Structure formats: C-alpha cells, structure tokens
Short mmCIF file of C-alpha atoms in Angstrom, two decimals:
data_model
loop_
_atom_site.label_atom_id
_atom_site.label_comp_id
_atom_site.label_asym_id
_atom_site.label_seq_id
_atom_site.Cartn_x
_atom_site.Cartn_y
_atom_site.Cartn_z
CA MET L 1 69.55 87.87 -39.30
CA ARG L 2 69.30 88.34 -42.99
CA GLU L 3 72.96 88.72 -43.05
CA TRP L 4 73.73 85.63 -41.13
CA VAL L 5 71.42 83.53 -43.64
CA GLY L 6 73.13 85.20 -46.40
CA GLY L 7 76.45 84.44 -44.97
CA ILE L 8 75.86 80.65 -45.33
CA ARG L 9 77.24 79.18 -48.43
CA LEU L 10 76.11 75.91 -49.66
CA SER L 11 78.57 73.56 -51.41
CA GLY L 12 77.81 70.68 -53.54
CA PHE L 13 79.10 68.38 -50.75
CA MET L 14 77.26 70.00 -48.05
CA VAL L 15 73.92 69.59 -50.03
CA ILE L 16 74.54 65.98 -50.70
CA MET L 17 75.42 65.19 -47.21
CA LEU L 18 72.26 67.04 -46.06
CA SER L 19 70.19 65.27 -48.38
CA LEU L 20 71.68 61.90 -47.16
CA VAL L 21 70.93 62.80 -43.52
CA ILE L 22 67.37 63.62 -44.21
CA LEU L 23 67.05 60.39 -46.46
CA GLY L 24 68.51 58.31 -43.45
CA ALA L 25 66.06 59.82 -41.02
CA TRP L 26 63.23 59.01 -43.49
CA VAL L 27 64.16 55.48 -43.83
CA LEU L 28 65.18 54.98 -40.02
CA VAL L 29 62.37 56.65 -38.25
CA PRO L 30 59.52 54.17 -39.31
CA THR L 31 62.06 51.27 -38.49
CA PHE L 32 62.62 52.75 -35.10
CA GLY L 33 58.80 53.05 -34.50
CA THR L 34 58.52 49.31 -35.61
CA TYR L 35 61.36 48.27 -33.15
CA LEU L 36 59.68 49.98 -30.31
CA ASP L 37 56.21 48.25 -31.17
CA GLN L 38 58.02 44.77 -31.24
CA ARG L 39 59.86 45.56 -28.00
CA GLN L 40 56.24 46.39 -26.24
CA LYS L 41 54.84 43.20 -27.65
CA ILE L 42 57.84 41.05 -26.65
CA ALA L 43 57.49 42.38 -23.13
CA ALA L 44 53.62 41.91 -22.96
CA LEU L 45 54.31 38.18 -24.28
CA GLU L 46 57.19 37.68 -21.61
CA GLN L 47 54.58 38.63 -18.98
CA THR L 48 52.08 36.17 -20.39
CA VAL L 49 54.67 33.39 -20.35
CA LYS L 50 55.53 34.27 -16.84
CA LEU L 51 51.87 34.20 -15.71
CA SER L 52 51.48 30.84 -17.51
CA GLY L 53 54.51 29.33 -15.71
CA GLU L 54 52.96 30.30 -12.48
CA ARG L 55 49.90 28.76 -13.48
CA ILE L 56 51.50 25.73 -14.48
CA ALA L 57 53.25 25.58 -11.24
CA GLU L 58 50.09 25.79 -9.36
CA LEU L 59 48.59 23.04 -11.51
CA GLU L 60 51.53 20.75 -11.00
CA GLN L 61 51.27 21.20 -7.27
CA GLU L 62 47.66 20.21 -7.38
CA ARG L 63 48.48 17.19 -9.56
CA ASP L 64 51.02 16.01 -6.81
CA ARG L 65 48.29 16.54 -4.14
CA TRP L 66 46.09 14.32 -5.95
CA ASP L 67 48.79 11.62 -6.20
CA ASP L 68 48.52 11.53 -2.25
CA PRO L 69 45.81 8.96 -0.95
CA ALA L 70 45.36 10.75 2.13
CA TYR L 71 44.34 13.82 0.17
CA ILE L 72 41.81 11.77 -2.11
CA THR L 73 40.35 10.40 0.95
CA THR L 74 40.06 13.90 2.70
CA GLN L 75 38.65 15.27 -0.49
CA ALA L 76 36.08 12.39 -0.76
CA ARG L 77 35.04 12.72 2.72
CA GLU L 78 34.52 16.48 2.60
CA ARG L 79 32.95 17.14 -0.79
CA LEU L 80 31.06 13.71 -1.40
CA TYR L 81 30.61 12.58 2.15
CA TYR L 82 32.09 9.30 1.25
CA TYR L 83 33.23 7.29 4.54
CA GLN L 84 35.10 3.94 5.14
CA PRO L 85 33.17 0.89 5.94
CA GLY L 86 32.72 0.64 9.90
CA GLU L 87 32.94 4.60 10.13
CA ILE L 88 30.06 6.40 11.39
CA LEU L 89 29.40 9.75 9.64
CA TYR L 90 28.01 12.68 11.54
CA LEU L 91 26.64 15.74 9.90
CA VAL L 92 26.23 18.76 12.19
CA GLN L 93 23.20 20.64 11.22
CA ASN L 94 22.98 24.44 12.16
CA ASP L 95 26.23 24.63 14.28
CA LEU L 96 25.88 28.47 14.40
CA ASP L 97 26.48 30.12 17.85
CA PRO L 98 23.02 30.88 19.07
CA ALA L 99 23.57 34.61 19.36
CA ALA L 100 24.45 34.68 15.50
CA ARG L 101 21.52 32.76 14.41
CA PRO L 102 18.62 34.88 12.97
CA LYS L 103 15.62 35.77 15.03
CA ASP L 104 12.16 34.55 14.10
CA PRO L 105 11.73 35.36 10.46
CA ALA L 106 8.66 36.96 9.07
CA PRO L 107 5.78 34.55 8.74
CA VAL L 108 5.00 33.68 4.99
CA SER L 109 1.89 34.88 3.69
CA ASP L 110 -0.61 32.49 2.50
CA GLU L 111 -2.36 34.78 0.04
CA VAL L 112 -0.96 35.25 -3.44
CA GLN L 113 -0.21 38.80 -4.54
CA GLU L 114 0.02 40.04 -7.93
CA LYS L 115 2.08 42.93 -8.87
CA GLY L 116 1.40 44.79 -11.90
CA SER L 117 4.22 45.37 -14.15
CA ASP L 118 5.05 46.40 -17.70
CA TRP L 119 7.12 43.58 -18.98
CA MET L 120 8.16 45.33 -22.24
CA PRO L 121 10.60 47.79 -20.48
CA GLN L 122 12.21 44.92 -18.77
CA LEU L 123 12.69 42.94 -21.70
CA LEU L 124 14.36 46.06 -23.56
CA ARG L 125 16.67 46.57 -20.55
CA SER L 126 17.69 42.88 -20.34
CA LEU L 127 18.43 42.81 -24.19
CA THR L 128 20.50 46.14 -24.16
CA GLY L 129 22.14 45.08 -21.17
CA ALA L 130 23.06 41.69 -22.72
CA GLY L 131 23.95 43.44 -25.83
CA LEU L 132 26.32 45.90 -24.33
CA ALA L 133 28.02 43.50 -21.86
CA GLN L 134 31.63 43.26 -22.37
CA PRO L 135 32.87 39.46 -23.30
CA ALA L 136 34.66 37.56 -20.59
CA THR L 137 38.24 36.93 -21.36
CA ALA L 138 40.30 33.93 -20.22
CA ALA L 139 41.94 35.82 -17.66
CA ASP L 140 38.55 36.26 -15.83
CA GLY L 141 38.25 32.75 -14.73
#
C-alpha cells in the first residue's frame, strides 16, 4: 500500500484541478440542498392549489344549486318548515318502528342527590387539557 501511495505523483495541474473540483462541490452542495427544499415546497403548494380548486368546484356547484328556485323551496321546507299558502304541513312525531323504540325508561327520582367531589383537581385537569390541546387548523373544518 505504501508503495502505491508513494508512486502517485502530483503535478501542479492535478493539484489545481483537484482543488477546483473540491471548490465546486463546496459551492454546489448547498445549492442542491436548496433546490431540493424548493421542489418539496412547490409540490406541497401544488397539492394545496389542487385541493383549493376542488373546494372551489364544490362551492360553485352549491351556488348553482341555490340558483334553482325548486332547490330553494325544498330547503325552505326541510330546514325552516316553510310552506306555500293553502298547503297543510304535517310533522310526523316519533316515526320509529315500534320494535326500535326504547322500552320504558327508568323513572326520574324526585329526590335531589348531592355527590361529594373535589373541584380543584377537576379544574387543574381542565386547565392543563386546554393548555396542551392542539390548535384547530383550517383543514379541520
């Protein structure tokens, strides 16, 4: 091994070229890292634009539905229980299948019962839970 290393001769040209290669790598490596970071950010932003475009399409469809008078009438009937003059509105109460209805519930007690509890640990649990909770993002809702 020593003979092999000793057999290598370095000329001035070779030293200059080796130093230029090292200098070029030193300059280009951070630039390449920046390029990769920018490509990742661009890909993330393109995904965001795609999701926004889908949301815009959904909202435009809903806007088009609201331009239809029949849809407005249906929504007014279902949501607000509006009806046209001369129509009779029937509200069906408890339309569950008799088999699906709950059996007789337990009777409600007339006596007031007091449950002894220490409020301080509950307050601390509530405060720490609120402080450690993750904030909601726009994508959540």
